[in-house]
Short mmCIF file of C-alpha atoms and ligand atoms in Angstrom, two decimals:
data_model
loop_
_atom_site.label_atom_id
_atom_site.label_comp_id
_atom_site.label_asym_id
_atom_site.label_seq_id
_atom_site.Cartn_x
_atom_site.Cartn_y
_atom_site.Cartn_z
CA UNK B 1 13.68 5.15 -17.65
CA UNK B 2 10.82 6.54 -16.26
CA UNK B 3 6.81 5.48 -15.71
CA UNK B 4 4.13 6.52 -17.68
CA UNK B 5 1.45 7.19 -15.26
CA UNK B 6 -2.01 7.86 -16.46
CA UNK B 7 -3.94 10.09 -13.40
CA UNK B 8 -7.97 9.83 -14.17
CA UNK B 9 -9.08 11.88 -11.31
CA UNK B 10 -13.01 11.42 -12.11
CA UNK B 11 -15.81 12.90 -10.14
CA UNK B 12 -16.48 14.64 -6.55
CA UNK B 13 -13.87 14.15 -4.38
CA UNK B 14 -11.18 11.94 -6.98
CA UNK B 15 -9.32 15.55 -8.25
CA UNK B 16 -8.77 16.57 -4.75
CA UNK B 17 -6.95 13.33 -3.25
CA UNK B 18 -5.49 13.09 -6.90
CA UNK B 19 -3.76 15.74 -5.77
CA UNK B 20 -1.78 14.30 -3.12
CA UNK B 21 -1.02 10.85 -5.39
CA UNK B 22 1.04 13.80 -7.66
CA UNK B 23 2.46 15.21 -4.46
CA UNK B 24 3.54 11.70 -3.31
CA UNK B 25 4.84 11.21 -7.17
CA UNK B 26 6.75 14.10 -6.95
CA UNK B 27 8.23 13.25 -3.55
CA UNK B 28 9.18 9.69 -4.98
CA UNK B 29 10.83 11.51 -7.74
CA UNK B 30 13.17 13.77 -5.82
CA UNK B 31 13.97 11.71 -2.58
CA UNK B 32 14.08 8.39 -4.46
CA UNK B 33 14.72 8.61 -8.01
CA UNK B 34 11.95 6.67 -9.43
CA UNK B 35 10.90 8.83 -12.44
CA UNK B 36 7.27 9.39 -12.91
CA UNK B 37 5.81 10.62 -17.05
CA UNK B 38 2.49 11.93 -15.66
CA UNK B 39 -0.63 12.67 -18.26
CA UNK B 40 -4.41 12.93 -16.75
CA UNK B 41 -7.43 12.56 -18.34
CA UNK B 42 -11.16 12.26 -17.82
CA UNK B 43 -13.33 9.91 -16.89
CA UNK B 44 -17.20 9.61 -15.75
CA UNK B 45 -19.45 11.90 -14.85
CA UNK B 46 -16.89 14.88 -15.67
CA UNK B 47 -16.14 12.90 -19.35
CA UNK B 48 -19.49 12.87 -20.31
CA UNK B 49 -19.71 16.49 -19.75
CA UNK B 50 -17.04 17.57 -21.67
CA UNK B 51 -16.82 14.54 -24.20
CA UNK B 52 -19.98 12.87 -24.51
CA UNK B 53 -19.01 9.52 -23.06
CA UNK B 54 -18.30 8.26 -19.96
CA UNK B 55 -14.81 6.91 -21.01
CA UNK B 56 -13.65 8.09 -24.54
CA UNK B 57 -11.34 6.12 -27.18
CA UNK B 58 -8.01 8.58 -26.85
CA UNK B 59 -8.75 7.90 -23.01
CA UNK B 60 -8.91 4.15 -23.35
CA UNK B 61 -5.57 4.30 -25.88
CA UNK B 62 -3.77 6.33 -23.17
CA UNK B 63 -4.64 4.11 -20.42
CA UNK B 64 -3.49 1.09 -22.42
CA UNK B 65 -0.26 3.23 -23.33
CA UNK B 66 0.39 3.86 -19.81
CA UNK B 67 2.79 1.81 -16.63
CA UNK B 68 -0.31 2.24 -14.38
CA UNK B 69 -3.39 3.91 -14.20
CA UNK B 70 -4.01 5.62 -10.62
CA UNK B 71 -8.25 6.01 -10.84
CA UNK B 72 -9.51 8.02 -7.87
CA UNK B 73 -13.49 8.16 -8.14
CA UNK B 74 -16.37 8.40 -10.40
CA UNK B 75 -19.75 9.18 -9.95
CA UNK B 76 -22.42 11.51 -8.26
CA UNK B 77 -26.21 11.61 -8.24
CA UNK B 78 -26.47 14.24 -10.78
CA UNK B 79 -25.72 11.70 -13.52
CA UNK B 80 -28.26 9.09 -11.81
CA UNK B 81 -31.03 9.26 -14.62
CA UNK B 82 -28.94 8.64 -17.67
CA UNK B 83 -28.84 5.44 -19.77
CA UNK B 84 -26.44 2.62 -18.20
CA UNK B 85 -24.00 3.15 -21.32
CA UNK B 86 -23.99 6.71 -19.93
CA UNK B 87 -23.27 6.78 -16.54
CA UNK B 88 -19.81 7.52 -14.78
CA UNK B 89 -19.92 3.54 -13.40
CA UNK B 90 -19.91 2.53 -17.11
CA UNK B 91 -16.20 4.70 -17.57
CA UNK B 92 -15.10 2.57 -14.89
CA UNK B 93 -16.19 -0.98 -15.82
CA UNK B 94 -15.32 0.04 -19.80
CA UNK B 95 -11.31 0.68 -18.09
CA UNK B 96 -11.60 -2.98 -16.32
CA UNK B 97 -12.66 -3.91 -19.83
CA UNK B 98 -10.63 -2.24 -22.21
CA UNK B 99 -7.89 -3.47 -20.09
CA UNK B 100 -9.18 -7.01 -19.17
CA UNK B 101 -7.99 -5.88 -15.45
CA UNK B 102 -9.69 -9.41 -14.31
CA UNK B 103 -7.76 -9.09 -10.76
CA UNK B 104 -8.68 -6.83 -8.27
CA UNK B 105 -7.22 -7.23 -5.37
CA UNK B 106 -8.72 -5.36 -2.33
CA UNK B 107 -6.98 -5.16 1.40
CA UNK B 108 -8.95 -5.37 4.23
CA UNK B 109 -6.87 -4.11 6.77
CA UNK B 110 -7.29 -2.69 10.51
CA UNK B 111 -4.79 -0.14 11.81
CA UNK B 112 -4.06 -0.43 15.09
CA UNK B 113 -4.69 3.84 15.66
CA UNK B 114 -8.62 3.50 14.34
CA UNK B 115 -8.83 0.50 16.10
CA UNK B 116 -11.78 1.57 17.73
CA UNK B 117 -13.65 2.98 14.30
CA UNK B 118 -14.62 -0.66 14.01
CA UNK B 119 -18.25 -1.62 14.56
CA UNK B 120 -16.48 -5.04 15.83
CA UNK B 121 -15.25 -5.10 19.45
CA UNK B 122 -11.07 -4.26 19.20
CA UNK B 123 -11.05 -8.04 19.93
CA UNK B 124 -12.44 -9.34 17.04
CA UNK B 125 -10.80 -7.16 14.62
CA UNK B 126 -7.37 -6.22 15.79
CA UNK B 127 -4.55 -7.18 13.63
CA UNK B 128 -7.14 -8.49 10.44
CA UNK B 129 -5.19 -8.27 7.20
CA UNK B 130 -7.56 -9.82 4.89
CA UNK B 131 -7.04 -9.85 1.14
CA UNK B 132 -9.85 -10.27 -1.18
CA UNK B 133 -8.90 -10.98 -4.62
CA UNK B 134 -12.21 -10.09 -6.79
CA UNK B 135 -12.43 -11.67 -10.16
CA UNK B 136 -13.62 -8.33 -12.32
CA UNK B 137 -14.15 -8.37 -16.01
CA UNK B 138 -16.57 -11.54 -16.19
CA UNK B 139 -19.71 -12.88 -14.55
CA UNK B 140 -22.90 -11.48 -14.25
CA UNK B 141 -21.23 -7.75 -14.88
CA UNK B 142 -20.65 -8.83 -18.42
CA UNK B 143 -22.51 -11.56 -19.37
CA UNK B 144 -24.92 -11.98 -22.03
CA UNK B 145 -27.59 -12.40 -22.60
CA UNK B 146 -28.88 -9.22 -20.45
CA UNK B 147 -31.27 -5.85 -20.90
CA UNK B 148 -35.05 -5.25 -20.20
CA UNK B 149 -37.55 -6.06 -23.10
CA UNK B 150 -41.25 -6.56 -23.58
CA UNK B 151 -42.79 -10.06 -23.15
CA UNK B 152 -46.16 -10.73 -25.01
CA UNK B 153 -48.65 -10.66 -22.30
CA UNK B 154 -47.40 -6.98 -21.31
CA UNK B 155 -44.62 -7.59 -18.90
CA UNK B 156 -41.59 -6.30 -19.12
CA UNK B 157 -38.83 -9.01 -17.92
CA UNK B 158 -35.13 -7.79 -17.19
CA UNK B 159 -32.21 -10.14 -17.84
CA UNK B 160 -28.51 -10.68 -16.38
CA UNK B 161 -26.33 -13.50 -17.05
CA UNK B 162 -23.55 -15.26 -14.60
CA UNK B 163 -21.27 -17.02 -16.56
CA UNK B 164 -17.75 -18.14 -16.07
CA UNK B 165 -15.48 -20.25 -18.21
CA UNK B 166 -13.02 -22.31 -17.08
CA UNK B 167 -9.63 -19.76 -18.05
CA UNK B 168 -11.32 -17.05 -16.29
CA UNK B 169 -11.63 -19.28 -13.48
CA UNK B 170 -7.99 -20.23 -13.39
CA UNK B 171 -6.31 -17.16 -13.80
CA UNK B 172 -8.21 -15.59 -11.05
CA UNK B 173 -7.30 -18.40 -9.04
CA UNK B 174 -3.89 -18.59 -9.59
CA UNK B 175 -3.80 -14.77 -8.77
CA UNK B 176 -5.08 -15.68 -5.17
CA UNK B 177 -2.67 -18.68 -4.75
CA UNK B 178 0.64 -16.40 -5.54
CA UNK B 179 -0.48 -13.84 -3.02
CA UNK B 180 -1.50 -16.16 -0.84
CA UNK B 181 2.01 -17.66 -0.85
CA UNK B 182 3.45 -14.35 0.01
CA UNK B 183 1.07 -14.00 3.18
CA UNK B 184 -0.52 -17.01 5.38
CA UNK B 185 -0.62 -19.44 2.82
CA UNK B 186 -4.42 -20.05 2.93
CA UNK B 187 -7.25 -19.56 0.17
CA UNK B 188 -10.55 -19.34 0.64
CA UNK B 189 -12.79 -19.44 -2.33
CA UNK B 190 -16.19 -18.20 -2.40
CA UNK B 191 -19.17 -19.24 -4.75
CA UNK B 192 -22.52 -20.59 -4.26
CA UNK B 193 -21.99 -24.28 -5.53
CA UNK B 194 -25.51 -25.48 -3.78
CA UNK B 195 -27.11 -23.34 -6.38
CA UNK B 196 -25.47 -21.87 -8.61
CA UNK B 197 -23.81 -24.07 -11.65
CA UNK B 198 -21.37 -21.34 -12.32
CA UNK B 199 -20.71 -22.25 -8.68
CA UNK B 200 -19.85 -25.52 -8.89
CA UNK B 201 -17.90 -24.63 -11.69
CA UNK B 202 -16.18 -22.26 -9.89
CA UNK B 203 -15.33 -24.78 -6.75
CA UNK B 204 -14.30 -27.80 -9.24
CA UNK B 205 -11.76 -25.68 -11.37
CA UNK B 206 -10.50 -23.95 -8.51
CA UNK B 207 -9.94 -27.47 -7.08
CA UNK B 208 -7.83 -28.57 -10.23
CA UNK B 209 -5.47 -25.60 -10.35
CA UNK B 210 -4.98 -26.40 -6.36
CA UNK B 211 -4.20 -29.89 -6.75
CA UNK B 212 -1.59 -29.18 -10.71
CA UNK B 213 0.14 -26.17 -9.38
CA UNK B 214 -0.65 -25.10 -5.83
CA UNK B 215 -0.58 -28.45 -3.69
CA UNK B 216 1.75 -26.23 -0.75
CA UNK B 217 -1.30 -24.24 -0.49
CA UNK B 218 -4.21 -24.38 2.13
CA UNK B 219 -7.12 -24.19 0.00
CA UNK B 220 -11.05 -24.18 1.40
CA UNK B 221 -14.02 -23.52 -0.31
CA UNK B 222 -16.92 -21.59 1.63
CA UNK B 223 -20.79 -20.49 0.57
CA UNK B 224 -21.11 -17.11 -0.20
CA UNK B 225 -23.78 -16.18 2.36
CA UNK B 226 -22.02 -18.17 4.77
CA UNK B 227 -18.92 -15.82 4.34
CA UNK B 228 -20.75 -12.47 4.91
CA UNK B 229 -21.63 -14.23 8.10
CA UNK B 230 -18.30 -15.87 9.29
CA UNK B 231 -16.85 -12.30 7.96
CA UNK B 232 -18.50 -10.01 10.91
CA UNK B 233 -18.01 -13.26 13.36
CA UNK B 234 -14.44 -14.40 13.06
CA UNK B 235 -13.04 -12.16 10.39
CA UNK B 236 -9.76 -13.24 11.51
CA UNK B 237 -10.33 -16.63 10.02
CA UNK B 238 -9.52 -15.39 6.61
CA UNK B 239 -5.90 -14.87 5.04
CA UNK B 240 -6.83 -14.48 0.82
CA UNK B 241 -10.52 -14.50 -0.22
CA UNK B 242 -10.82 -15.31 -3.91
CA UNK B 243 -14.51 -14.69 -5.43
CA UNK B 244 -16.56 -14.10 -8.66
CA UNK B 245 -17.31 -10.39 -9.71
CA UNK B 246 -20.70 -9.77 -7.57
CA UNK B 247 -20.31 -11.74 -4.45
CA UNK B 248 -16.44 -9.78 -4.35
CA UNK B 249 -18.40 -6.54 -4.96
CA UNK B 250 -20.50 -7.35 -1.78
CA UNK B 251 -17.63 -9.22 0.40
CA UNK B 252 -15.01 -6.14 0.08
CA UNK B 253 -17.83 -3.62 0.86
CA UNK B 254 -18.56 -5.50 4.27
CA UNK B 255 -15.08 -6.31 4.57
CA UNK B 256 -14.27 -2.35 4.09
CA UNK B 257 -16.67 -1.79 7.10
CA UNK B 258 -15.03 -4.16 9.43
CA UNK B 259 -11.83 -1.60 9.14
CA UNK B 260 -14.23 0.98 10.20
CA UNK B 261 -12.49 3.38 7.43
CA UNK B 262 -13.67 3.51 4.19
CA UNK B 263 -11.36 6.24 3.55
CA UNK B 264 -8.04 4.29 4.03
CA UNK B 265 -8.76 1.63 2.05
CA UNK B 266 -6.78 0.93 -1.35
CA UNK B 267 -7.40 -1.78 -4.66
CA UNK B 268 -5.49 -2.67 -7.39
CA UNK B 269 -6.68 -4.56 -10.94
CA UNK B 270 -4.23 -5.93 -12.59
CA UNK B 271 -4.60 -7.71 -15.72
CA UNK B 272 -1.92 -10.80 -17.31
CA UNK B 273 1.54 -10.39 -18.19
CA UNK B 274 2.14 -10.34 -21.87
CA UNK B 275 5.30 -11.68 -23.18
CA UNK B 276 7.12 -8.10 -22.99
CA UNK B 277 6.79 -8.53 -19.23
CA UNK B 278 4.21 -5.64 -19.10
CA UNK B 279 1.11 -6.14 -16.74
CA UNK B 280 -1.95 -3.71 -17.21
CA UNK B 281 -2.93 -2.17 -13.87
CA UNK B 282 -5.08 0.07 -12.32
CA UNK B 283 -5.16 1.62 -8.78
CA UNK B 284 -7.78 3.35 -7.13
CA UNK B 285 -9.07 4.31 -3.66
CA UNK B 286 -12.15 1.96 -2.66
CA UNK B 287 -14.07 4.83 -1.47
CA UNK B 288 -16.41 6.98 -3.95
CA UNK B 289 -16.48 10.18 -4.94
CA UNK B 290 -18.17 11.26 -2.27
CA UNK B 291 -20.01 14.31 -3.64
CA UNK B 292 -21.47 15.90 -0.08
CA UNK B 293 -18.11 16.96 0.67
CA UNK B 294 -17.06 17.52 -3.02
CA UNK B 295 -15.09 21.02 -3.39
CA UNK B 296 -14.28 21.06 0.36
CA UNK B 297 -11.08 19.93 0.87
CA UNK B 298 -11.76 17.84 3.66
CA UNK B 299 -11.47 14.25 1.60
CA UNK B 300 -8.85 11.69 3.32
CA UNK B 301 -6.04 10.90 0.65
CA UNK B 302 -4.79 8.29 2.50
CA UNK B 303 -6.80 5.73 0.48
CA UNK B 304 -5.49 6.99 -2.80
CA UNK B 305 -1.94 7.00 -1.07
CA UNK B 306 -1.94 3.51 0.00
CA UNK B 307 -3.16 2.60 -3.60
CA UNK B 308 0.19 4.53 -4.99
CA UNK B 309 2.32 1.96 -2.76
CA UNK B 310 0.24 -0.71 -4.33
CA UNK B 311 1.32 0.30 -7.87
CA UNK B 312 4.78 0.44 -6.44
CA UNK B 313 4.66 -3.11 -4.90
CA UNK B 314 2.61 -4.68 -7.76
CA UNK B 315 3.39 -2.53 -10.78
CA UNK B 316 7.18 -2.10 -10.06
CA UNK B 317 8.77 -4.01 -7.93
CA UNK B 318 9.11 -1.01 -5.52
CA UNK B 319 8.76 -2.81 -2.16
CA UNK B 320 10.93 -0.93 0.11
CA UNK B 321 9.36 2.40 -1.03
CA UNK B 322 5.81 0.61 -0.80
CA UNK B 323 6.71 -0.67 2.84
CA UNK B 324 8.38 3.22 3.58
CA UNK B 325 4.86 4.78 2.51
CA UNK B 326 2.92 2.20 4.63
CA UNK B 327 5.20 2.63 6.82
CA UNK B 328 4.40 6.46 7.13
CA UNK B 329 0.79 6.30 7.31
CA UNK B 330 0.79 4.09 9.89
CA UNK B 331 3.35 6.69 11.81
CA UNK B 332 0.78 9.32 10.61
CA UNK B 333 -2.50 7.74 11.64
CA UNK B 334 -0.53 6.43 15.31
CA UNK B 335 0.59 10.62 15.73
CA UNK B 336 -3.29 10.82 16.29
CA UNK B 337 -3.72 13.14 12.69
CA UNK B 338 -6.84 12.70 11.36
CA UNK B 339 -8.90 13.87 8.64
CA UNK B 340 -12.64 13.91 9.49
CA UNK B 341 -14.38 11.18 8.68
CA UNK B 342 -11.52 8.84 10.96
CA UNK B 343 -11.42 11.39 13.95
CA UNK B 344 -12.87 10.40 17.01
CA UNK B 345 -15.66 13.08 18.26
CA UNK B 346 -13.81 16.35 20.27
CA UNK B 347 -10.10 15.15 17.45
CA UNK B 348 -8.58 18.06 15.82
CA UNK B 349 -8.93 16.85 11.86
CA UNK B 350 -6.47 18.18 9.26
CA UNK B 351 -7.95 18.58 5.52
CA UNK B 352 -6.69 16.85 2.35
CA UNK B 353 -3.75 18.89 1.50
CA UNK B 354 -2.41 19.01 5.44
CA UNK B 355 -2.89 15.07 5.62
CA UNK B 356 -1.10 14.38 2.18
CA UNK B 357 1.70 16.86 3.46
CA UNK B 358 1.53 15.14 6.96
CA UNK B 359 2.35 11.83 5.16
CA UNK B 360 5.10 13.58 3.33
CA UNK B 361 7.14 15.14 6.22
CA UNK B 362 6.47 11.58 7.76
CA UNK B 363 8.51 9.96 4.96
CA UNK B 364 11.09 12.65 5.27
CA UNK B 365 11.82 11.49 8.43
CA UNK B 366 11.97 8.32 7.77
CA UNK B 367 14.40 8.80 4.96
CA UNK B 368 16.36 10.68 6.18
C1 IPM P 401 -16.64 -0.81 -7.01
C2 IPM P 401 -17.96 -0.78 -7.32
C3 IPM P 401 -18.53 -0.38 -8.87
C4 IPM P 401 -18.53 -2.02 -9.08
C5 IPM P 401 -19.52 0.37 -9.45
C6 IPM P 401 -18.61 1.83 -9.00
C7 IPM P 401 -19.84 0.06 -10.64
O1 IPM P 401 -19.19 -0.81 -6.38
O2 IPM P 401 -15.58 -0.87 -7.62
O3 IPM P 401 -16.38 -2.08 -5.97
O4 IPM P 401 -20.14 -2.29 -8.56
O5 IPM P 401 -18.26 -2.70 -9.37
MG1 MG P 402 -18.47 -2.12 -4.86
#
């Protein structure tokens, strides 16, 4: 049996970091006997150039047929003037929606070796390990009505709609509670119940799921603005944060910066488990396409490598190998190996390939 993986390199540094995912998949196959069949497809700006749309039906079909998708990054200034439905981001949003990847897991972890890259004091962030669970297929990103139209008085009006139903809230809450149980058993649910009806419903329905199914997990609620502040004041108070699509977008960017290393953070986007036990899943580094350094061979591949580790853990149940990859990355950092984005002034750096090879060498060492 082999796992079918669809690789979507996308734009900018995407193809470079995906190369290191391939290297890791080969290693897992050769050294750990985990078989992968990989194919590649286009998404984002490159898909628009070659196929006329940022996400073709053919690519959607291949993503649905795969056991997991690994996406690197989409976007770039070149496509800034395009209408929304043709922009590279529409490709990303399209995959999320088509595969119903409603649960976005964004860990924010501070690696000891990189603690000085955080903009916060080491004492505040040492050992930080937060999991942000962001709802990904609902809310204001997809709500109707939406659009820009003309008013009779000559003004224009722009509309987006924040909307959540009970079932959407229940399923994301369950993901958060399940994760908390294998972590520190704490969930903080974040919304604006003080001003938004959708936020009030969110709070009430998270409480319903909690009372019925997860009484053993500690649940707290926090307003989103306060959460943004608390993340800077005392980030270690959080274990799992569960929140909607838009707040999750913002809070996860904020949390990522606590770690000082955007180039280090992976993510998983998961769907529901179907009757055959299959769960749609996409894994991606949270950094963008970094057009300014594309093609130079200097991009940090660690977030992509850690995304492969998340895939092993969440899609395939290979926790042992996932731990091994996490450990190898940690050791490589402890050994002072750095790409430019995580190097201190004057520190020697390696390129994308050099970093990928260093991780493989460490994996060889750890598993020999
Ligand atoms: C993210 C990104 C996307 C989002 C963009 C690229 C559409 O910011 O994954 O956080 O807003 O969801
Ligand atoms: Mg974002």
